[in-house]
Amino acid sequence: MKEEKQLRSRTAYAMQNFAWSMMGTLVKALLAFASQTVFIYTLGSVYLGVNGLFTNILGMLSLAELGIGGAISFSLYKPLAEHDTKKIRQIINFYRSAYRMVTASVTVVGVAIIPFLNVIIKDADGIEHIRLIYSIYLFNTVTSYLLTYKTTLLSADQREYIITNINTVIQVATSVLQITVLLIYKNFIVYLLIGALVQFVGKTVQNYATGRYYPYIREKNNEQLPEADKKIIYTKIKGMMVHKLGDVAINQTDSIITSAFVNITSVGLVSNFTLIINFVNSMISSFFSAAVAGLGNIVATETPEKRRAIYKKYDYLAFVFYGWSAICLYCLLAPFVTIWIGPQMLVDKATIVLLCVNYYFAGLRVPLGNIKSAAGIYEQDWWCPIVQSVINIVVSVVGAIMWGLKGVYVGTLVSSLVPNLVRPYMVYKYVFFTSSKEYYQSYVKRVCLIFLIAVGMELFIQKLPVQNDIIRFIVIFVVAVIMPAAILVFATKNSEEFAYVKTMLQKAAAKIKSKVFAK
């Protein structure tokens, strides 16, 4: 009975987080889409490239965070479950001190980059006040470390929806004001200043809301975390640090390399595609992220066999969602961008293919990364992100020189194979305490299946006789949404994971039906 109650509690929190996250993602994505459309037509692709570049540069500076947030989240699971307010206060005090040092480091390094901006940006003629623009981005990053460290409590306590709701309101206000400014003044600096001001207010509200939910952390105290606990956190931080390096090298360097070795305009063109990809990714990842704290609870309370059984279903959903959406993106990105902002804003087909493949491979890592974080498995594969980072930077730079834009994403693809092959071994060994052979066998079969479906869709698109852009997009959309989903269902309908998902959907439908008829 107790186990059932725990499961219902974890599921309820996860579904609540997912529901609010999904709504927030939809609202923010629609506003981002509207904002980018206005941005393109008022300021052009060069400033769009600057926006993408500086976002990535400041993302690289987040390396100074060293994975402290992830290590702190892990350390909070147990005291939150046990309602140990003293330990929570100690951890938050430690967290505050650590983030003050992070803020100082980011500020110093960020300012040191300013003299080299002209080296990083290729073909930047005509961009005025580039240093001021960069400084506004730096301000946003620095204030985020000062004001939002407490919100880790909400995430670790499965109350992510509170942060999501506040972020949604702030994003709505930011987007509406920024779109208004662009339409009236067509000024990039005013656009950035409005965003910085509203975001600062939003971070302050998040900080205040956390204090309302956990009033004991607002009490003045100088309680220090015991050295034994600090030692555990330091060990996790060391492991997280190199993983952070890998994430930065993969996710934050593409725009920088493109700007330095191709041109700043290409950064802007790719950002139109990544806007759509990130929207889809946000919708799907919100589901998986909602369950992270629940996974931490599972790792802390369940047997290795039970963990593995639950994880396999979690991983199956990632295969279906990310595989299906990757195929849809591959088929629809170019036709959609053509209708949205014109064929002159397209990138070459090879780059689109690489963007979709990288998205799919990154999606397959999501369940592995989440269960690793929930279990605190950071230090065992510390070398993996280093290898991944070196491969990504070297291959991307060489690729950019040899093949231009698509060469940058060849590096991302090659380097992504490292964690995709290493993480399963680590998870199965240190979380499930069993062989990872079954995972690799399933992985190969699933990748081959997605590849074959994508090839079939490409043949269909090539033979499609429709020439009108809008009608062509509608036809491709209908087929791309239905056909891959039908094939995936047919191919996996006899699996244990499919049966579980089917049962869960039937229960959810029955629950909704009973509530509707009850009214």
mmCIF file of C-alpha atoms in Angstrom, residues 34-317:
data_model
loop_
_atom_site.group_PDB
_atom_site.id
_atom_site.type_symbol
_atom_site.label_atom_id
_atom_site.label_comp_id
_atom_site.label_asym_id
_atom_site.label_seq_id
_atom_site.Cartn_x
_atom_site.Cartn_y
_atom_site.Cartn_z
ATOM 1 C CA ALA A 34 6.238 35.707 -33.227
ATOM 2 C CA SER A 35 9.186 37.615 -31.790
ATOM 3 C CA GLN A 36 11.668 36.028 -34.199
ATOM 4 C CA THR A 37 9.394 36.745 -37.163
ATOM 5 C CA VAL A 38 9.187 40.432 -36.228
ATOM 6 C CA PHE A 39 12.925 40.423 -35.474
ATOM 7 C CA ILE A 40 13.811 39.105 -38.956
ATOM 8 C CA TYR A 41 11.621 41.611 -40.780
ATOM 9 C CA THR A 42 12.729 44.619 -38.698
ATOM 10 C CA LEU A 43 16.418 43.959 -37.976
ATOM 11 C CA GLY A 44 17.489 41.255 -40.441
ATOM 12 C CA SER A 45 19.533 38.049 -40.304
ATOM 13 C CA VAL A 46 22.802 39.712 -39.234
ATOM 14 C CA TYR A 47 21.433 40.846 -35.863
ATOM 15 C CA LEU A 48 19.713 37.470 -35.598
ATOM 16 C CA GLY A 49 23.161 35.931 -35.913
ATOM 17 C CA VAL A 50 24.531 38.261 -33.230
ATOM 18 C CA ASN A 51 21.707 37.207 -30.928
ATOM 19 C CA GLY A 52 22.504 33.519 -31.450
ATOM 20 C CA LEU A 53 26.254 34.049 -31.109
ATOM 21 C CA PHE A 54 26.154 35.979 -27.839
ATOM 22 C CA THR A 55 23.656 33.532 -26.384
ATOM 23 C CA ASN A 56 26.177 30.759 -27.073
ATOM 24 C CA ILE A 57 29.157 32.720 -25.745
ATOM 25 C CA LEU A 58 27.382 33.377 -22.458
ATOM 26 C CA GLY A 59 26.296 29.741 -22.453
ATOM 27 C CA MET A 60 29.983 28.830 -22.543
ATOM 28 C CA LEU A 61 30.611 31.050 -19.538
ATOM 29 C CA SER A 62 28.110 28.910 -17.635
ATOM 30 C CA LEU A 63 30.998 26.443 -17.449
ATOM 31 C CA ALA A 64 32.064 28.470 -14.401
ATOM 32 C CA GLU A 65 29.032 26.990 -12.636
ATOM 33 C CA LEU A 66 30.971 23.704 -12.659
ATOM 34 C CA GLY A 67 27.853 21.586 -12.239
ATOM 35 C CA ILE A 68 27.215 22.919 -8.741
ATOM 36 C CA GLY A 69 23.456 23.051 -9.389
ATOM 37 C CA GLY A 70 23.256 19.374 -10.318
ATOM 38 C CA ALA A 71 25.313 18.311 -7.309
ATOM 39 C CA ILE A 72 23.175 20.447 -4.972
ATOM 40 C CA SER A 73 19.942 19.021 -6.415
ATOM 41 C CA PHE A 74 21.200 15.515 -5.740
ATOM 42 C CA SER A 75 22.132 16.427 -2.166
ATOM 43 C CA LEU A 76 18.649 17.880 -1.515
ATOM 44 C CA TYR A 77 16.602 14.775 -2.419
ATOM 45 C CA LYS A 78 17.129 13.002 0.904
ATOM 46 C CA PRO A 79 16.679 15.945 3.339
ATOM 47 C CA LEU A 80 13.556 17.046 1.451
ATOM 48 C CA ALA A 81 12.100 13.545 1.680
ATOM 49 C CA GLU A 82 12.906 13.465 5.423
ATOM 50 C CA HIS A 83 11.807 17.089 6.043
ATOM 51 C CA ASP A 84 15.231 17.837 7.508
ATOM 52 C CA THR A 85 14.997 21.648 7.477
ATOM 53 C CA LYS A 86 18.319 22.107 9.251
ATOM 54 C CA LYS A 87 20.205 20.188 6.565
ATOM 55 C CA ILE A 88 18.320 22.027 3.815
ATOM 56 C CA ARG A 89 19.334 25.394 5.290
ATOM 57 C CA GLN A 90 22.933 24.250 5.486
ATOM 58 C CA ILE A 91 22.917 23.152 1.854
ATOM 59 C CA ILE A 92 21.325 26.404 0.671
ATOM 60 C CA ASN A 93 23.899 28.448 2.612
ATOM 61 C CA PHE A 94 26.663 26.468 0.960
ATOM 62 C CA TYR A 95 24.977 26.921 -2.414
ATOM 63 C CA ARG A 96 24.716 30.699 -1.926
ATOM 64 C CA SER A 97 28.419 31.021 -1.134
ATOM 65 C CA ALA A 98 29.369 28.873 -4.113
ATOM 66 C CA TYR A 99 27.234 30.890 -6.506
ATOM 67 C CA ARG A 100 28.715 34.172 -5.323
ATOM 68 C CA MET A 101 32.092 32.860 -6.422
ATOM 69 C CA VAL A 102 30.564 31.694 -9.703
ATOM 70 C CA THR A 103 29.096 35.141 -10.293
ATOM 71 C CA ALA A 104 32.471 36.791 -9.734
ATOM 72 C CA SER A 105 34.188 34.335 -12.100
ATOM 73 C CA VAL A 106 31.616 34.780 -14.879
ATOM 74 C CA THR A 107 31.856 38.555 -14.578
ATOM 75 C CA VAL A 108 35.655 38.598 -14.813
ATOM 76 C CA VAL A 109 35.840 36.169 -17.739
ATOM 77 C CA GLY A 110 32.899 37.815 -19.489
ATOM 78 C CA VAL A 111 34.499 41.241 -19.323
ATOM 79 C CA ALA A 112 37.841 39.803 -20.491
ATOM 80 C CA ILE A 113 36.181 38.589 -23.714
ATOM 81 C CA ILE A 114 35.054 42.098 -24.751
ATOM 82 C CA PRO A 115 38.348 43.141 -26.483
ATOM 83 C CA PHE A 116 38.234 39.992 -28.654
ATOM 84 C CA LEU A 117 34.687 40.304 -30.001
ATOM 85 C CA ASN A 118 35.867 41.480 -33.423
ATOM 86 C CA VAL A 119 37.985 38.330 -33.714
ATOM 87 C CA ILE A 120 35.079 36.037 -32.863
ATOM 88 C CA ILE A 121 32.635 37.702 -35.271
ATOM 89 C CA LYS A 122 33.435 37.317 -38.961
ATOM 90 C CA ASP A 123 31.922 39.843 -41.411
ATOM 91 C CA ALA A 124 30.550 41.984 -38.584
ATOM 92 C CA ASP A 125 30.701 45.265 -40.507
ATOM 93 C CA GLY A 126 27.659 47.421 -39.907
ATOM 94 C CA ILE A 127 26.903 46.127 -36.405
ATOM 95 C CA GLU A 128 26.972 49.165 -34.138
ATOM 96 C CA HIS A 129 27.598 49.219 -30.375
ATOM 97 C CA ILE A 130 28.680 45.577 -30.374
ATOM 98 C CA ARG A 131 30.343 45.860 -26.942
ATOM 99 C CA LEU A 132 27.261 47.408 -25.358
ATOM 100 C CA ILE A 133 25.099 44.666 -26.858
ATOM 101 C CA TYR A 134 27.383 41.994 -25.437
ATOM 102 C CA SER A 135 27.410 43.701 -22.010
ATOM 103 C CA ILE A 136 23.614 43.471 -21.784
ATOM 104 C CA TYR A 137 23.780 39.722 -22.451
ATOM 105 C CA LEU A 138 26.486 39.441 -19.779
ATOM 106 C CA PHE A 139 24.282 41.294 -17.278
ATOM 107 C CA ASN A 140 21.468 38.779 -17.820
ATOM 108 C CA THR A 141 23.789 35.859 -17.170
ATOM 109 C CA VAL A 142 25.392 37.321 -14.066
ATOM 110 C CA THR A 143 22.085 38.236 -12.411
ATOM 111 C CA SER A 144 20.699 34.755 -13.009
ATOM 112 C CA TYR A 145 23.384 33.312 -10.722
ATOM 113 C CA LEU A 146 22.797 35.906 -8.025
ATOM 114 C CA LEU A 147 19.029 35.618 -7.851
ATOM 115 C CA THR A 148 17.828 32.134 -8.751
ATOM 116 C CA TYR A 149 20.010 29.674 -6.811
ATOM 117 C CA LYS A 150 17.225 29.050 -4.276
ATOM 118 C CA THR A 151 14.855 27.750 -6.961
ATOM 119 C CA THR A 152 16.809 24.488 -7.004
ATOM 120 C CA LEU A 153 14.733 23.638 -3.931
ATOM 121 C CA LEU A 154 11.523 23.748 -5.954
ATOM 122 C CA SER A 155 12.970 21.514 -8.668
ATOM 123 C CA ALA A 156 14.363 18.968 -6.209
ATOM 124 C CA ASP A 157 11.013 18.899 -4.370
ATOM 125 C CA GLN A 158 9.096 18.099 -7.595
ATOM 126 C CA ARG A 159 7.565 21.594 -7.711
ATOM 127 C CA GLU A 160 9.093 22.636 -11.016
ATOM 128 C CA TYR A 161 5.670 23.837 -12.169
ATOM 129 C CA ILE A 162 5.973 26.889 -9.898
ATOM 130 C CA ILE A 163 9.127 28.029 -11.682
ATOM 131 C CA THR A 164 7.503 27.192 -15.009
ATOM 132 C CA ASN A 165 4.448 29.335 -14.295
ATOM 133 C CA ILE A 166 6.511 32.330 -13.226
ATOM 134 C CA ASN A 167 8.774 31.938 -16.268
ATOM 135 C CA THR A 168 5.756 31.785 -18.554
ATOM 136 C CA VAL A 169 4.320 35.051 -17.203
ATOM 137 C CA ILE A 170 7.705 36.753 -17.477
ATOM 138 C CA GLN A 171 8.244 35.432 -21.001
ATOM 139 C CA VAL A 172 4.839 36.707 -22.105
ATOM 140 C CA ALA A 173 5.621 40.165 -20.724
ATOM 141 C CA THR A 174 9.100 40.136 -22.284
ATOM 142 C CA SER A 175 7.927 39.048 -25.724
ATOM 143 C CA VAL A 176 4.993 41.459 -25.897
ATOM 144 C CA LEU A 177 7.141 44.423 -24.874
ATOM 145 C CA GLN A 178 10.024 43.447 -27.165
ATOM 146 C CA ILE A 179 7.750 42.964 -30.186
ATOM 147 C CA THR A 180 6.190 46.365 -29.499
ATOM 148 C CA VAL A 181 9.619 47.999 -29.311
ATOM 149 C CA LEU A 182 10.760 46.374 -32.555
ATOM 150 C CA LEU A 183 7.651 47.471 -34.436
ATOM 151 C CA ILE A 184 7.884 51.066 -33.177
ATOM 152 C CA TYR A 185 11.612 51.771 -32.887
ATOM 153 C CA LYS A 186 13.378 48.951 -34.801
ATOM 154 C CA ASN A 187 16.205 49.287 -32.277
ATOM 155 C CA PHE A 188 18.171 46.215 -31.124
ATOM 156 C CA ILE A 189 19.607 47.833 -27.971
ATOM 157 C CA VAL A 190 16.212 48.979 -26.686
ATOM 158 C CA TYR A 191 14.926 45.477 -27.482
ATOM 159 C CA LEU A 192 17.686 43.976 -25.309
ATOM 160 C CA LEU A 193 17.284 46.466 -22.452
ATOM 161 C CA ILE A 194 13.551 45.727 -22.200
ATOM 162 C CA GLY A 195 14.303 42.012 -22.058
ATOM 163 C CA ALA A 196 17.025 42.476 -19.423
ATOM 164 C CA LEU A 197 14.776 44.569 -17.175
ATOM 165 C CA VAL A 198 11.778 42.226 -17.296
ATOM 166 C CA GLN A 199 13.951 39.128 -16.843
ATOM 167 C CA PHE A 200 15.592 40.718 -13.790
ATOM 168 C CA VAL A 201 12.174 41.293 -12.263
ATOM 169 C CA GLY A 202 11.200 37.701 -13.050
ATOM 170 C CA LYS A 203 14.285 36.275 -11.340
ATOM 171 C CA THR A 204 13.535 38.376 -8.266
ATOM 172 C CA VAL A 205 9.971 37.001 -8.177
ATOM 173 C CA GLN A 206 11.244 33.418 -8.437
ATOM 174 C CA ASN A 207 13.554 34.034 -5.502
ATOM 175 C CA TYR A 208 10.701 35.486 -3.444
ATOM 176 C CA ALA A 209 8.336 32.607 -4.340
ATOM 177 C CA THR A 210 10.853 30.027 -3.161
ATOM 178 C CA GLY A 211 11.076 31.807 0.167
ATOM 179 C CA ARG A 212 7.270 31.701 0.495
ATOM 180 C CA TYR A 213 7.173 27.913 0.005
ATOM 181 C CA TYR A 214 10.165 27.274 2.263
ATOM 182 C CA PRO A 215 10.062 30.085 4.856
ATOM 183 C CA TYR A 216 12.736 28.450 6.998
ATOM 184 C CA ILE A 217 15.419 29.301 4.413
ATOM 185 C CA ARG A 218 14.602 32.999 4.864
ATOM 186 C CA GLU A 219 15.635 32.886 8.490
ATOM 187 C CA LYS A 220 19.004 34.448 9.224
ATOM 188 C CA ASN A 221 21.472 31.756 10.156
ATOM 189 C CA ASN A 222 25.116 30.888 9.761
ATOM 190 C CA GLU A 223 24.714 27.144 9.839
ATOM 191 C CA GLN A 224 27.588 25.489 8.036
ATOM 192 C CA LEU A 225 27.353 22.231 6.143
ATOM 193 C CA PRO A 226 29.381 19.493 7.867
ATOM 194 C CA GLU A 227 32.707 18.699 6.231
ATOM 195 C CA ALA A 228 31.606 15.146 5.461
ATOM 196 C CA ASP A 229 28.642 16.464 3.441
ATOM 197 C CA LYS A 230 30.815 19.055 1.729
ATOM 198 C CA LYS A 231 33.215 16.302 0.720
ATOM 199 C CA ILE A 232 30.373 14.363 -0.944
ATOM 200 C CA ILE A 233 29.198 17.476 -2.807
ATOM 201 C CA TYR A 234 32.755 18.317 -3.893
ATOM 202 C CA THR A 235 33.111 14.804 -5.279
ATOM 203 C CA LYS A 236 29.879 15.222 -7.249
ATOM 204 C CA ILE A 237 30.963 18.666 -8.451
ATOM 205 C CA LYS A 238 34.236 17.272 -9.766
ATOM 206 C CA GLY A 239 32.307 14.686 -11.737
ATOM 207 C CA MET A 240 29.741 17.222 -12.904
ATOM 208 C CA MET A 241 32.430 19.719 -13.916
ATOM 209 C CA VAL A 242 33.722 17.651 -16.799
ATOM 210 C CA HIS A 243 30.172 16.756 -17.840
ATOM 211 C CA LYS A 244 29.422 20.466 -17.886
ATOM 212 C CA LEU A 245 32.451 20.922 -20.114
ATOM 213 C CA GLY A 246 31.078 18.333 -22.522
ATOM 214 C CA ASP A 247 27.644 19.981 -22.616
ATOM 215 C CA VAL A 248 29.183 23.376 -23.319
ATOM 216 C CA ALA A 249 31.490 22.017 -26.005
ATOM 217 C CA ILE A 250 28.565 20.400 -27.794
ATOM 218 C CA ASN A 251 25.731 22.879 -27.269
ATOM 219 C CA GLN A 252 27.436 26.271 -27.093
ATOM 220 C CA THR A 253 30.269 26.166 -29.626
ATOM 221 C CA ASP A 254 28.486 25.633 -32.947
ATOM 222 C CA SER A 255 27.461 29.270 -33.326
ATOM 223 C CA ILE A 256 30.895 30.500 -32.262
ATOM 224 C CA ILE A 257 32.695 28.271 -34.766
ATOM 225 C CA THR A 258 30.199 29.199 -37.484
ATOM 226 C CA SER A 259 30.689 32.911 -36.781
ATOM 227 C CA ALA A 260 34.490 32.660 -36.751
ATOM 228 C CA PHE A 261 35.007 30.314 -39.728
ATOM 229 C CA VAL A 262 31.903 30.773 -41.924
ATOM 230 C CA ASN A 263 30.071 34.060 -41.229
ATOM 231 C CA ILE A 264 27.690 35.704 -38.784
ATOM 232 C CA THR A 265 24.785 35.571 -41.272
ATOM 233 C CA SER A 266 24.912 31.764 -41.293
ATOM 234 C CA VAL A 267 24.449 31.808 -37.526
ATOM 235 C CA GLY A 268 21.219 33.713 -38.072
ATOM 236 C CA LEU A 269 19.996 31.364 -40.800
ATOM 237 C CA VAL A 270 20.602 28.279 -38.667
ATOM 238 C CA SER A 271 18.872 29.925 -35.707
ATOM 239 C CA ASN A 272 15.593 29.829 -37.649
ATOM 240 C CA PHE A 273 15.879 26.052 -37.840
ATOM 241 C CA THR A 274 17.101 25.637 -34.267
ATOM 242 C CA LEU A 275 14.169 27.765 -33.042
ATOM 243 C CA ILE A 276 11.781 25.136 -34.417
ATOM 244 C CA ILE A 277 13.927 22.212 -33.281
ATOM 245 C CA ASN A 278 14.264 23.671 -29.791
ATOM 246 C CA PHE A 279 10.507 24.185 -29.612
ATOM 247 C CA VAL A 280 9.865 20.514 -30.404
ATOM 248 C CA ASN A 281 12.645 19.479 -28.052
ATOM 249 C CA SER A 282 11.195 21.629 -25.252
ATOM 250 C CA MET A 283 7.775 20.029 -25.673
ATOM 251 C CA ILE A 284 9.191 16.521 -25.437
ATOM 252 C CA SER A 285 11.927 17.133 -22.872
ATOM 253 C CA SER A 286 9.419 18.799 -20.544
ATOM 254 C CA PHE A 287 7.791 15.385 -20.169
ATOM 255 C CA PHE A 288 11.079 13.660 -19.336
ATOM 256 C CA SER A 289 12.386 16.483 -17.139
ATOM 257 C CA ALA A 290 9.188 16.426 -15.085
ATOM 258 C CA ALA A 291 10.120 12.947 -13.911
ATOM 259 C CA VAL A 292 13.739 13.648 -12.861
ATOM 260 C CA ALA A 293 12.979 14.278 -9.182
ATOM 261 C CA GLY A 294 10.748 11.186 -9.249
ATOM 262 C CA LEU A 295 13.657 9.198 -10.632
ATOM 263 C CA GLY A 296 15.752 10.439 -7.726
ATOM 264 C CA ASN A 297 13.105 9.087 -5.384
ATOM 265 C CA ILE A 298 13.048 5.761 -7.245
ATOM 266 C CA VAL A 299 16.832 5.395 -7.077
ATOM 267 C CA ALA A 300 16.731 6.172 -3.347
ATOM 268 C CA THR A 301 13.897 3.757 -2.492
ATOM 269 C CA GLU A 302 13.674 0.940 -5.064
ATOM 270 C CA THR A 303 15.748 -2.172 -5.838
ATOM 271 C CA PRO A 304 18.066 -2.212 -8.897
ATOM 272 C CA GLU A 305 15.667 -4.564 -10.683
ATOM 273 C CA LYS A 306 12.729 -2.222 -10.090
ATOM 274 C CA ARG A 307 14.796 0.765 -11.258
ATOM 275 C CA ARG A 308 15.703 -1.034 -14.465
ATOM 276 C CA ALA A 309 12.121 -2.094 -15.153
ATOM 277 C CA ILE A 310 10.860 1.478 -14.754
ATOM 278 C CA TYR A 311 13.763 2.904 -16.754
ATOM 279 C CA LYS A 312 13.134 0.623 -19.757
ATOM 280 C CA LYS A 313 9.640 2.059 -20.129
ATOM 281 C CA TYR A 314 11.014 5.586 -19.724
ATOM 282 C CA ASP A 315 13.642 4.878 -22.387
ATOM 283 C CA TYR A 316 11.078 3.373 -24.763
ATOM 284 C CA LEU A 317 9.056 6.576 -24.650
#
